[in-house]
Amino acid sequence: MRYILLSLCVCAAFVACSKKSKEVVYNQPATFWYDGIFKNIRLGNLETADSFFSSLQSEHINSPLLPEAMLALGQAHLSNEEYILADFYFKEYLKRYGNASNIDYISFLRLKSHLFAFKNSSKDQQFMTDSIILIQDFIEKYPNSRYLPLVRDMEVRFVLGQNELNKSIANVYRKNKYKDAEQMYMDRIDTDLEKATNPKPSKIPWYLVILSW
């Protein structure tokens, strides 16, 4: 009997603690949310870290802790291969806190998120086009940036990827005997870059070749 009562007390305490842990937390100082962001980044709980950031900016919109938290979350999502979220944080950082001393660095981080996402978006025409536009915009705006050689390398990679995509699309139209459409995509290929780099076709697993258009 004593054992049963003890078990019931333990269960009751556990339920009470569980309910307490699920209570909505709000109206906290900025340092509470800031510390929570970095704690959850270290633990790999990025979804919780994002939630803490939302609370930080909602409750403390002018907090000087926001820029560092935003940048840390962008880098954490980049390291975790969550490139869309990384791009979101870098883009927002540029809008709010970009200045002459950091704008080329944050823009470079944003381009890195696009480059790493490249393998997952190699057949997305809009993604390729948008990425090349961002790269060319960087080259035009920051000709003296220390990151310029790396960005130029990104440009080559993306243009070659776009060339390969255009070849694939042209090939589809060739198979279906749409000569005008085929020629349109062939004309989009940067032949000078192709000759200069002599790229090798991307390796595609056999099971994807079967499904590939």
mmCIF file with all atom_site columns, C-alpha atoms in Angstrom:
data_model
loop_
_atom_site.group_PDB
_atom_site.id
_atom_site.type_symbol
_atom_site.label_atom_id
_atom_site.label_alt_id
_atom_site.label_comp_id
_atom_site.label_asym_id
_atom_site.label_entity_id
_atom_site.label_seq_id
_atom_site.pdbx_PDB_ins_code
_atom_site.Cartn_x
_atom_site.Cartn_y
_atom_site.Cartn_z
_atom_site.occupancy
_atom_site.B_iso_or_equiv
_atom_site.pdbx_formal_charge
_atom_site.auth_seq_id
_atom_site.auth_comp_id
_atom_site.auth_asym_id
_atom_site.auth_atom_id
_atom_site.pdbx_PDB_model_num
ATOM 1   C CA . MET A 1 1   ? 0.000  0.000  0.000   1.00 0.00 ? 1   MET A CA 1
ATOM 2   C CA . ARG A 1 2   ? 2.803  2.340  0.928   1.00 0.00 ? 2   ARG A CA 1
ATOM 3   C CA . TYR A 1 3   ? 4.506  1.542  -2.413  1.00 0.00 ? 3   TYR A CA 1
ATOM 4   C CA . ILE A 1 4   ? 1.336  2.373  -4.345  1.00 0.00 ? 4   ILE A CA 1
ATOM 5   C CA . LEU A 1 5   ? 0.922  5.701  -2.545  1.00 0.00 ? 5   LEU A CA 1
ATOM 6   C CA . LEU A 1 6   ? 4.556  6.553  -3.205  1.00 0.00 ? 6   LEU A CA 1
ATOM 7   C CA . SER A 1 7   ? 4.155  5.701  -6.911  1.00 0.00 ? 7   SER A CA 1
ATOM 8   C CA . LEU A 1 8   ? 1.051  7.872  -7.146  1.00 0.00 ? 8   LEU A CA 1
ATOM 9   C CA . CYS A 1 9   ? 2.890  10.786 -5.541  1.00 0.00 ? 9   CYS A CA 1
ATOM 10  C CA . VAL A 1 10  ? 5.777  10.438 -8.001  1.00 0.00 ? 10  VAL A CA 1
ATOM 11  C CA . CYS A 1 11  ? 3.395  10.307 -10.969 1.00 0.00 ? 11  CYS A CA 1
ATOM 12  C CA . ALA A 1 12  ? 1.503  13.344 -9.716  1.00 0.00 ? 12  ALA A CA 1
ATOM 13  C CA . ALA A 1 13  ? 4.745  15.285 -9.305  1.00 0.00 ? 13  ALA A CA 1
ATOM 14  C CA . PHE A 1 14  ? 5.888  14.274 -12.793 1.00 0.00 ? 14  PHE A CA 1
ATOM 15  C CA . VAL A 1 15  ? 2.606  15.410 -14.377 1.00 0.00 ? 15  VAL A CA 1
ATOM 16  C CA . ALA A 1 16  ? 2.768  18.682 -12.506 1.00 0.00 ? 16  ALA A CA 1
ATOM 17  C CA . CYS A 1 17  ? 6.325  19.295 -13.704 1.00 0.00 ? 17  CYS A CA 1
ATOM 18  C CA . SER A 1 18  ? 5.347  18.392 -17.280 1.00 0.00 ? 18  SER A CA 1
ATOM 19  C CA . LYS A 1 19  ? 2.470  20.849 -17.236 1.00 0.00 ? 19  LYS A CA 1
ATOM 20  C CA . LYS A 1 20  ? 4.705  23.528 -15.793 1.00 0.00 ? 20  LYS A CA 1
ATOM 21  C CA . SER A 1 21  ? 7.326  22.974 -18.520 1.00 0.00 ? 21  SER A CA 1
ATOM 22  C CA . LYS A 1 22  ? 4.665  23.441 -21.195 1.00 0.00 ? 22  LYS A CA 1
ATOM 23  C CA . GLU A 1 23  ? 3.457  26.743 -19.785 1.00 0.00 ? 23  GLU A CA 1
ATOM 24  C CA . VAL A 1 24  ? 3.858  29.676 -22.153 1.00 0.00 ? 24  VAL A CA 1
ATOM 25  C CA . VAL A 1 25  ? 6.824  31.824 -21.185 1.00 0.00 ? 25  VAL A CA 1
ATOM 26  C CA . TYR A 1 26  ? 6.670  35.499 -22.036 1.00 0.00 ? 26  TYR A CA 1
ATOM 27  C CA . ASN A 1 27  ? 7.517  38.978 -20.767 1.00 0.00 ? 27  ASN A CA 1
ATOM 28  C CA . GLN A 1 28  ? 11.143 38.073 -20.063 1.00 0.00 ? 28  GLN A CA 1
ATOM 29  C CA . PRO A 1 29  ? 14.237 40.305 -20.136 1.00 0.00 ? 29  PRO A CA 1
ATOM 30  C CA . ALA A 1 30  ? 16.194 40.372 -23.399 1.00 0.00 ? 30  ALA A CA 1
ATOM 31  C CA . THR A 1 31  ? 19.075 38.456 -21.819 1.00 0.00 ? 31  THR A CA 1
ATOM 32  C CA . PHE A 1 32  ? 16.715 35.548 -21.024 1.00 0.00 ? 32  PHE A CA 1
ATOM 33  C CA . TRP A 1 33  ? 15.830 35.082 -24.706 1.00 0.00 ? 33  TRP A CA 1
ATOM 34  C CA . TYR A 1 34  ? 19.391 35.807 -25.854 1.00 0.00 ? 34  TYR A CA 1
ATOM 35  C CA . ASP A 1 35  ? 20.917 33.219 -23.526 1.00 0.00 ? 35  ASP A CA 1
ATOM 36  C CA . GLY A 1 36  ? 18.224 30.729 -24.572 1.00 0.00 ? 36  GLY A CA 1
ATOM 37  C CA . ILE A 1 37  ? 19.081 31.222 -28.246 1.00 0.00 ? 37  ILE A CA 1
ATOM 38  C CA . PHE A 1 38  ? 22.758 30.406 -27.758 1.00 0.00 ? 38  PHE A CA 1
ATOM 39  C CA . LYS A 1 39  ? 22.058 27.564 -25.343 1.00 0.00 ? 39  LYS A CA 1
ATOM 40  C CA . ASN A 1 40  ? 19.774 25.886 -27.871 1.00 0.00 ? 40  ASN A CA 1
ATOM 41  C CA . ILE A 1 41  ? 22.214 26.508 -30.718 1.00 0.00 ? 41  ILE A CA 1
ATOM 42  C CA . ARG A 1 42  ? 24.887 24.683 -28.717 1.00 0.00 ? 42  ARG A CA 1
ATOM 43  C CA . LEU A 1 43  ? 22.448 21.831 -28.064 1.00 0.00 ? 43  LEU A CA 1
ATOM 44  C CA . GLY A 1 44  ? 21.450 21.672 -31.725 1.00 0.00 ? 44  GLY A CA 1
ATOM 45  C CA . ASN A 1 45  ? 17.834 22.662 -30.972 1.00 0.00 ? 45  ASN A CA 1
ATOM 46  C CA . LEU A 1 46  ? 17.551 25.205 -33.770 1.00 0.00 ? 46  LEU A CA 1
ATOM 47  C CA . GLU A 1 47  ? 13.761 25.186 -33.870 1.00 0.00 ? 47  GLU A CA 1
ATOM 48  C CA . THR A 1 48  ? 13.683 26.223 -30.207 1.00 0.00 ? 48  THR A CA 1
ATOM 49  C CA . ALA A 1 49  ? 16.433 28.777 -30.835 1.00 0.00 ? 49  ALA A CA 1
ATOM 50  C CA . ASP A 1 50  ? 14.306 30.270 -33.638 1.00 0.00 ? 50  ASP A CA 1
ATOM 51  C CA . SER A 1 51  ? 11.359 30.449 -31.248 1.00 0.00 ? 51  SER A CA 1
ATOM 52  C CA . PHE A 1 52  ? 13.473 32.249 -28.652 1.00 0.00 ? 52  PHE A CA 1
ATOM 53  C CA . PHE A 1 53  ? 14.607 34.701 -31.321 1.00 0.00 ? 53  PHE A CA 1
ATOM 54  C CA . SER A 1 54  ? 10.989 35.427 -32.261 1.00 0.00 ? 54  SER A CA 1
ATOM 55  C CA . SER A 1 55  ? 10.271 36.238 -28.631 1.00 0.00 ? 55  SER A CA 1
ATOM 56  C CA . LEU A 1 56  ? 13.383 38.390 -28.342 1.00 0.00 ? 56  LEU A CA 1
ATOM 57  C CA . GLN A 1 57  ? 12.493 40.559 -31.309 1.00 0.00 ? 57  GLN A CA 1
ATOM 58  C CA . SER A 1 58  ? 8.805  40.686 -30.374 1.00 0.00 ? 58  SER A CA 1
ATOM 59  C CA . GLU A 1 59  ? 9.372  41.779 -26.784 1.00 0.00 ? 59  GLU A CA 1
ATOM 60  C CA . HIS A 1 60  ? 12.582 43.800 -27.309 1.00 0.00 ? 60  HIS A CA 1
ATOM 61  C CA . ILE A 1 61  ? 12.422 45.137 -30.851 1.00 0.00 ? 61  ILE A CA 1
ATOM 62  C CA . ASN A 1 62  ? 15.252 47.631 -30.327 1.00 0.00 ? 62  ASN A CA 1
ATOM 63  C CA . SER A 1 63  ? 17.515 45.363 -28.294 1.00 0.00 ? 63  SER A CA 1
ATOM 64  C CA . PRO A 1 64  ? 21.228 45.629 -29.138 1.00 0.00 ? 64  PRO A CA 1
ATOM 65  C CA . LEU A 1 65  ? 21.351 41.841 -28.697 1.00 0.00 ? 65  LEU A CA 1
ATOM 66  C CA . LEU A 1 66  ? 19.296 41.219 -31.844 1.00 0.00 ? 66  LEU A CA 1
ATOM 67  C CA . PRO A 1 67  ? 22.041 41.601 -34.493 1.00 0.00 ? 67  PRO A CA 1
ATOM 68  C CA . GLU A 1 68  ? 24.392 39.089 -32.898 1.00 0.00 ? 68  GLU A CA 1
ATOM 69  C CA . ALA A 1 69  ? 21.554 36.625 -32.278 1.00 0.00 ? 69  ALA A CA 1
ATOM 70  C CA . MET A 1 70  ? 20.350 36.933 -35.874 1.00 0.00 ? 70  MET A CA 1
ATOM 71  C CA . LEU A 1 71  ? 23.826 36.383 -37.286 1.00 0.00 ? 71  LEU A CA 1
ATOM 72  C CA . ALA A 1 72  ? 24.457 33.403 -35.002 1.00 0.00 ? 72  ALA A CA 1
ATOM 73  C CA . LEU A 1 73  ? 21.203 31.772 -36.107 1.00 0.00 ? 73  LEU A CA 1
ATOM 74  C CA . GLY A 1 74  ? 22.054 32.316 -39.770 1.00 0.00 ? 74  GLY A CA 1
ATOM 75  C CA . GLN A 1 75  ? 25.432 30.638 -39.299 1.00 0.00 ? 75  GLN A CA 1
ATOM 76  C CA . ALA A 1 76  ? 23.900 27.824 -37.228 1.00 0.00 ? 76  ALA A CA 1
ATOM 77  C CA . HIS A 1 77  ? 21.338 27.026 -39.922 1.00 0.00 ? 77  HIS A CA 1
ATOM 78  C CA . LEU A 1 78  ? 24.092 27.198 -42.554 1.00 0.00 ? 78  LEU A CA 1
ATOM 79  C CA . SER A 1 79  ? 26.166 24.663 -40.599 1.00 0.00 ? 79  SER A CA 1
ATOM 80  C CA . ASN A 1 80  ? 23.074 22.483 -40.207 1.00 0.00 ? 80  ASN A CA 1
ATOM 81  C CA . GLU A 1 81  ? 22.457 22.511 -43.982 1.00 0.00 ? 81  GLU A CA 1
ATOM 82  C CA . GLU A 1 82  ? 19.197 24.439 -43.571 1.00 0.00 ? 82  GLU A CA 1
ATOM 83  C CA . TYR A 1 83  ? 20.020 26.868 -46.320 1.00 0.00 ? 83  TYR A CA 1
ATOM 84  C CA . ILE A 1 84  ? 16.650 28.559 -46.775 1.00 0.00 ? 84  ILE A CA 1
ATOM 85  C CA . LEU A 1 85  ? 16.546 29.565 -43.112 1.00 0.00 ? 85  LEU A CA 1
ATOM 86  C CA . ALA A 1 86  ? 20.199 30.645 -43.231 1.00 0.00 ? 86  ALA A CA 1
ATOM 87  C CA . ASP A 1 87  ? 19.456 32.847 -46.249 1.00 0.00 ? 87  ASP A CA 1
ATOM 88  C CA . PHE A 1 88  ? 16.456 34.328 -44.426 1.00 0.00 ? 88  PHE A CA 1
ATOM 89  C CA . TYR A 1 89  ? 18.535 35.415 -41.424 1.00 0.00 ? 89  TYR A CA 1
ATOM 90  C CA . PHE A 1 90  ? 21.357 36.845 -43.541 1.00 0.00 ? 90  PHE A CA 1
ATOM 91  C CA . LYS A 1 91  ? 18.908 38.718 -45.750 1.00 0.00 ? 91  LYS A CA 1
ATOM 92  C CA . GLU A 1 92  ? 17.101 40.180 -42.724 1.00 0.00 ? 92  GLU A CA 1
ATOM 93  C CA . TYR A 1 93  ? 20.409 41.123 -41.114 1.00 0.00 ? 93  TYR A CA 1
ATOM 94  C CA . LEU A 1 94  ? 21.398 43.039 -44.233 1.00 0.00 ? 94  LEU A CA 1
ATOM 95  C CA . LYS A 1 95  ? 18.090 44.907 -44.233 1.00 0.00 ? 95  LYS A CA 1
ATOM 96  C CA . ARG A 1 96  ? 18.283 45.919 -40.578 1.00 0.00 ? 96  ARG A CA 1
ATOM 97  C CA . TYR A 1 97  ? 21.921 46.111 -39.628 1.00 0.00 ? 97  TYR A CA 1
ATOM 98  C CA . GLY A 1 98  ? 23.973 46.185 -42.795 1.00 0.00 ? 98  GLY A CA 1
ATOM 99  C CA . ASN A 1 99  ? 26.651 48.902 -42.808 1.00 0.00 ? 99  ASN A CA 1
ATOM 100 C CA . ALA A 1 100 ? 29.905 49.717 -44.551 1.00 0.00 ? 100 ALA A CA 1
ATOM 101 C CA . SER A 1 101 ? 31.944 47.568 -42.165 1.00 0.00 ? 101 SER A CA 1
ATOM 102 C CA . ASN A 1 102 ? 29.951 44.331 -42.476 1.00 0.00 ? 102 ASN A CA 1
ATOM 103 C CA . ILE A 1 103 ? 27.776 44.416 -45.563 1.00 0.00 ? 103 ILE A CA 1
ATOM 104 C CA . ASP A 1 104 ? 30.168 42.569 -47.887 1.00 0.00 ? 104 ASP A CA 1
ATOM 105 C CA . TYR A 1 105 ? 30.778 39.858 -45.278 1.00 0.00 ? 105 TYR A CA 1
ATOM 106 C CA . ILE A 1 106 ? 27.077 39.231 -44.633 1.00 0.00 ? 106 ILE A CA 1
ATOM 107 C CA . SER A 1 107 ? 26.383 39.320 -48.372 1.00 0.00 ? 107 SER A CA 1
ATOM 108 C CA . PHE A 1 108 ? 29.134 36.733 -48.814 1.00 0.00 ? 108 PHE A CA 1
ATOM 109 C CA . LEU A 1 109 ? 27.538 34.504 -46.149 1.00 0.00 ? 109 LEU A CA 1
ATOM 110 C CA . ARG A 1 110 ? 24.248 34.786 -47.981 1.00 0.00 ? 110 ARG A CA 1
ATOM 111 C CA . LEU A 1 111 ? 25.934 33.709 -51.217 1.00 0.00 ? 111 LEU A CA 1
ATOM 112 C CA . LYS A 1 112 ? 27.457 30.750 -49.361 1.00 0.00 ? 112 LYS A CA 1
ATOM 113 C CA . SER A 1 113 ? 23.970 29.622 -48.377 1.00 0.00 ? 113 SER A CA 1
ATOM 114 C CA . HIS A 1 114 ? 23.006 29.726 -52.063 1.00 0.00 ? 114 HIS A CA 1
ATOM 115 C CA . LEU A 1 115 ? 26.142 27.857 -53.103 1.00 0.00 ? 115 LEU A CA 1
ATOM 116 C CA . PHE A 1 116 ? 25.601 25.078 -50.559 1.00 0.00 ? 116 PHE A CA 1
ATOM 117 C CA . ALA A 1 117 ? 21.944 24.835 -51.602 1.00 0.00 ? 117 ALA A CA 1
ATOM 118 C CA . PHE A 1 118 ? 23.089 24.483 -55.214 1.00 0.00 ? 118 PHE A CA 1
ATOM 119 C CA . LYS A 1 119 ? 23.202 20.675 -55.134 1.00 0.00 ? 119 LYS A CA 1
ATOM 120 C CA . ASN A 1 120 ? 19.557 20.566 -54.026 1.00 0.00 ? 120 ASN A CA 1
ATOM 121 C CA . SER A 1 121 ? 18.366 23.138 -56.570 1.00 0.00 ? 121 SER A CA 1
ATOM 122 C CA . SER A 1 122 ? 20.336 22.232 -59.669 1.00 0.00 ? 122 SER A CA 1
ATOM 123 C CA . LYS A 1 123 ? 17.165 21.916 -61.758 1.00 0.00 ? 123 LYS A CA 1
ATOM 124 C CA . ASP A 1 124 ? 15.508 25.074 -60.432 1.00 0.00 ? 124 ASP A CA 1
ATOM 125 C CA . GLN A 1 125 ? 15.865 27.705 -63.145 1.00 0.00 ? 125 GLN A CA 1
ATOM 126 C CA . GLN A 1 126 ? 14.682 30.559 -60.934 1.00 0.00 ? 126 GLN A CA 1
ATOM 127 C CA . PHE A 1 127 ? 17.052 29.626 -58.124 1.00 0.00 ? 127 PHE A CA 1
ATOM 128 C CA . MET A 1 128 ? 19.981 29.570 -60.539 1.00 0.00 ? 128 MET A CA 1
ATOM 129 C CA . THR A 1 129 ? 19.030 32.895 -62.086 1.00 0.00 ? 129 THR A CA 1
ATOM 130 C CA . ASP A 1 130 ? 18.460 34.596 -58.728 1.00 0.00 ? 130 ASP A CA 1
ATOM 131 C CA . SER A 1 131 ? 21.769 33.306 -57.386 1.00 0.00 ? 131 SER A CA 1
ATOM 132 C CA . ILE A 1 132 ? 23.717 34.567 -60.407 1.00 0.00 ? 132 ILE A CA 1
ATOM 133 C CA . ILE A 1 133 ? 22.047 37.968 -60.086 1.00 0.00 ? 133 ILE A CA 1
ATOM 134 C CA . LEU A 1 134 ? 23.062 38.142 -56.400 1.00 0.00 ? 134 LEU A CA 1
ATOM 135 C CA . ILE A 1 135 ? 26.628 37.174 -57.292 1.00 0.00 ? 135 ILE A CA 1
ATOM 136 C CA . GLN A 1 136 ? 26.909 39.735 -60.068 1.00 0.00 ? 136 GLN A CA 1
ATOM 137 C CA . ASP A 1 137 ? 25.409 42.375 -57.778 1.00 0.00 ? 137 ASP A CA 1
ATOM 138 C CA . PHE A 1 138 ? 28.100 41.587 -55.189 1.00 0.00 ? 138 PHE A CA 1
ATOM 139 C CA . ILE A 1 139 ? 30.870 41.864 -57.790 1.00 0.00 ? 139 ILE A CA 1
ATOM 140 C CA . GLU A 1 140 ? 29.549 45.232 -58.941 1.00 0.00 ? 140 GLU A CA 1
ATOM 141 C CA . LYS A 1 141 ? 29.023 46.697 -55.466 1.00 0.00 ? 141 LYS A CA 1
ATOM 142 C CA . TYR A 1 142 ? 32.121 45.395 -53.685 1.00 0.00 ? 142 TYR A CA 1
ATOM 143 C CA . PRO A 1 143 ? 34.993 45.301 -56.226 1.00 0.00 ? 143 PRO A CA 1
ATOM 144 C CA . ASN A 1 144 ? 37.577 45.646 -53.437 1.00 0.00 ? 144 ASN A CA 1
ATOM 145 C CA . SER A 1 145 ? 36.122 43.032 -51.093 1.00 0.00 ? 145 SER A CA 1
ATOM 146 C CA . ARG A 1 146 ? 38.490 40.421 -49.676 1.00 0.00 ? 146 ARG A CA 1
ATOM 147 C CA . TYR A 1 147 ? 35.817 37.845 -50.596 1.00 0.00 ? 147 TYR A CA 1
ATOM 148 C CA . LEU A 1 148 ? 35.754 38.792 -54.288 1.00 0.00 ? 148 LEU A CA 1
ATOM 149 C CA . PRO A 1 149 ? 37.950 35.875 -55.531 1.00 0.00 ? 149 PRO A CA 1
ATOM 150 C CA . LEU A 1 150 ? 35.663 33.404 -53.749 1.00 0.00 ? 150 LEU A CA 1
ATOM 151 C CA . VAL A 1 151 ? 32.574 35.075 -55.173 1.00 0.00 ? 151 VAL A CA 1
ATOM 152 C CA . ARG A 1 152 ? 34.008 34.966 -58.689 1.00 0.00 ? 152 ARG A CA 1
ATOM 153 C CA . ASP A 1 153 ? 34.579 31.245 -58.220 1.00 0.00 ? 153 ASP A CA 1
ATOM 154 C CA . MET A 1 154 ? 30.931 30.935 -57.168 1.00 0.00 ? 154 MET A CA 1
ATOM 155 C CA . GLU A 1 155 ? 29.917 32.764 -60.346 1.00 0.00 ? 155 GLU A CA 1
ATOM 156 C CA . VAL A 1 156 ? 31.791 30.247 -62.506 1.00 0.00 ? 156 VAL A CA 1
ATOM 157 C CA . ARG A 1 157 ? 30.171 27.343 -60.669 1.00 0.00 ? 157 ARG A CA 1
ATOM 158 C CA . PHE A 1 158 ? 26.681 28.753 -61.049 1.00 0.00 ? 158 PHE A CA 1
ATOM 159 C CA . VAL A 1 159 ? 27.053 29.709 -64.698 1.00 0.00 ? 159 VAL A CA 1
ATOM 160 C CA . LEU A 1 160 ? 28.407 26.242 -65.510 1.00 0.00 ? 160 LEU A CA 1
ATOM 161 C CA . GLY A 1 161 ? 25.497 24.750 -63.594 1.00 0.00 ? 161 GLY A CA 1
ATOM 162 C CA . GLN A 1 162 ? 23.095 26.943 -65.519 1.00 0.00 ? 162 GLN A CA 1
ATOM 163 C CA . ASN A 1 163 ? 24.755 25.847 -68.762 1.00 0.00 ? 163 ASN A CA 1
ATOM 164 C CA . GLU A 1 164 ? 24.229 22.203 -67.832 1.00 0.00 ? 164 GLU A CA 1
ATOM 165 C CA . LEU A 1 165 ? 20.614 22.889 -66.956 1.00 0.00 ? 165 LEU A CA 1
ATOM 166 C CA . ASN A 1 166 ? 20.040 24.648 -70.268 1.00 0.00 ? 166 ASN A CA 1
ATOM 167 C CA . LYS A 1 167 ? 21.596 21.705 -72.109 1.00 0.00 ? 167 LYS A CA 1
ATOM 168 C CA . SER A 1 168 ? 19.260 19.312 -70.281 1.00 0.00 ? 168 SER A CA 1
ATOM 169 C CA . ILE A 1 169 ? 16.198 21.364 -71.137 1.00 0.00 ? 169 ILE A CA 1
ATOM 170 C CA . ALA A 1 170 ? 17.325 21.721 -74.745 1.00 0.00 ? 170 ALA A CA 1
ATOM 171 C CA . ASN A 1 171 ? 17.776 17.961 -74.913 1.00 0.00 ? 171 ASN A CA 1
ATOM 172 C CA . VAL A 1 172 ? 14.198 17.404 -73.743 1.00 0.00 ? 172 VAL A CA 1
ATOM 173 C CA . TYR A 1 173 ? 12.906 19.692 -76.485 1.00 0.00 ? 173 TYR A CA 1
ATOM 174 C CA . ARG A 1 174 ? 15.175 17.955 -79.023 1.00 0.00 ? 174 ARG A CA 1
ATOM 175 C CA . LYS A 1 175 ? 13.690 14.579 -78.114 1.00 0.00 ? 175 LYS A CA 1
ATOM 176 C CA . ASN A 1 176 ? 10.214 15.993 -78.539 1.00 0.00 ? 176 ASN A CA 1
ATOM 177 C CA . LYS A 1 177 ? 11.200 17.713 -81.815 1.00 0.00 ? 177 LYS A CA 1
ATOM 178 C CA . TYR A 1 178 ? 10.570 21.272 -80.637 1.00 0.00 ? 178 TYR A CA 1
ATOM 179 C CA . LYS A 1 179 ? 13.437 22.808 -82.588 1.00 0.00 ? 179 LYS A CA 1
ATOM 180 C CA . ASP A 1 180 ? 12.716 26.457 -81.752 1.00 0.00 ? 180 ASP A CA 1
ATOM 181 C CA . ALA A 1 181 ? 12.568 25.773 -78.034 1.00 0.00 ? 181 ALA A CA 1
ATOM 182 C CA . GLU A 1 182 ? 15.696 23.632 -78.242 1.00 0.00 ? 182 GLU A CA 1
ATOM 183 C CA . GLN A 1 183 ? 17.598 26.414 -79.994 1.00 0.00 ? 183 GLN A CA 1
ATOM 184 C CA . MET A 1 184 ? 16.385 29.010 -77.476 1.00 0.00 ? 184 MET A CA 1
ATOM 185 C CA . TYR A 1 185 ? 17.975 27.100 -74.601 1.00 0.00 ? 185 TYR A CA 1
ATOM 186 C CA . MET A 1 186 ? 21.127 26.295 -76.560 1.00 0.00 ? 186 MET A CA 1
ATOM 187 C CA . ASP A 1 187 ? 21.567 30.036 -77.210 1.00 0.00 ? 187 ASP A CA 1
ATOM 188 C CA . ARG A 1 188 ? 21.557 30.647 -73.435 1.00 0.00 ? 188 ARG A CA 1
ATOM 189 C CA . ILE A 1 189 ? 24.708 28.583 -72.929 1.00 0.00 ? 189 ILE A CA 1
ATOM 190 C CA . ASP A 1 190 ? 27.902 30.535 -72.197 1.00 0.00 ? 190 ASP A CA 1
ATOM 191 C CA . THR A 1 191 ? 30.065 28.833 -74.799 1.00 0.00 ? 191 THR A CA 1
ATOM 192 C CA . ASP A 1 192 ? 33.156 30.925 -73.998 1.00 0.00 ? 192 ASP A CA 1
ATOM 193 C CA . LEU A 1 193 ? 33.121 29.723 -70.396 1.00 0.00 ? 193 LEU A CA 1
ATOM 194 C CA . GLU A 1 194 ? 32.529 26.159 -71.566 1.00 0.00 ? 194 GLU A CA 1
ATOM 195 C CA . LYS A 1 195 ? 35.614 26.302 -73.768 1.00 0.00 ? 195 LYS A CA 1
ATOM 196 C CA . ALA A 1 196 ? 37.733 27.947 -71.072 1.00 0.00 ? 196 ALA A CA 1
ATOM 197 C CA . THR A 1 197 ? 36.838 25.478 -68.321 1.00 0.00 ? 197 THR A CA 1
ATOM 198 C CA . ASN A 1 198 ? 36.007 22.285 -70.246 1.00 0.00 ? 198 ASN A CA 1
ATOM 199 C CA . PRO A 1 199 ? 33.640 21.118 -67.488 1.00 0.00 ? 199 PRO A CA 1
ATOM 200 C CA . LYS A 1 200 ? 32.786 17.485 -66.872 1.00 0.00 ? 200 LYS A CA 1
ATOM 201 C CA . PRO A 1 201 ? 29.095 16.544 -66.751 1.00 0.00 ? 201 PRO A CA 1
ATOM 202 C CA . SER A 1 202 ? 27.655 16.079 -63.287 1.00 0.00 ? 202 SER A CA 1
ATOM 203 C CA . LYS A 1 203 ? 27.574 12.506 -62.050 1.00 0.00 ? 203 LYS A CA 1
ATOM 204 C CA . ILE A 1 204 ? 23.981 11.360 -61.656 1.00 0.00 ? 204 ILE A CA 1
ATOM 205 C CA . PRO A 1 205 ? 23.122 8.019  -59.992 1.00 0.00 ? 205 PRO A CA 1
ATOM 206 C CA . TRP A 1 206 ? 21.615 5.493  -62.393 1.00 0.00 ? 206 TRP A CA 1
ATOM 207 C CA . TYR A 1 207 ? 18.296 5.435  -60.519 1.00 0.00 ? 207 TYR A CA 1
ATOM 208 C CA . LEU A 1 208 ? 17.962 9.198  -60.975 1.00 0.00 ? 208 LEU A CA 1
ATOM 209 C CA . VAL A 1 209 ? 18.849 8.945  -64.651 1.00 0.00 ? 209 VAL A CA 1
ATOM 210 C CA . ILE A 1 210 ? 15.815 6.686  -65.136 1.00 0.00 ? 210 ILE A CA 1
ATOM 211 C CA . LEU A 1 211 ? 13.548 9.281  -63.521 1.00 0.00 ? 211 LEU A CA 1
ATOM 212 C CA . SER A 1 212 ? 15.312 12.328 -64.931 1.00 0.00 ? 212 SER A CA 1
ATOM 213 C CA . TRP A 1 213 ? 13.633 14.373 -67.605 1.00 0.00 ? 213 TRP A CA 1
#
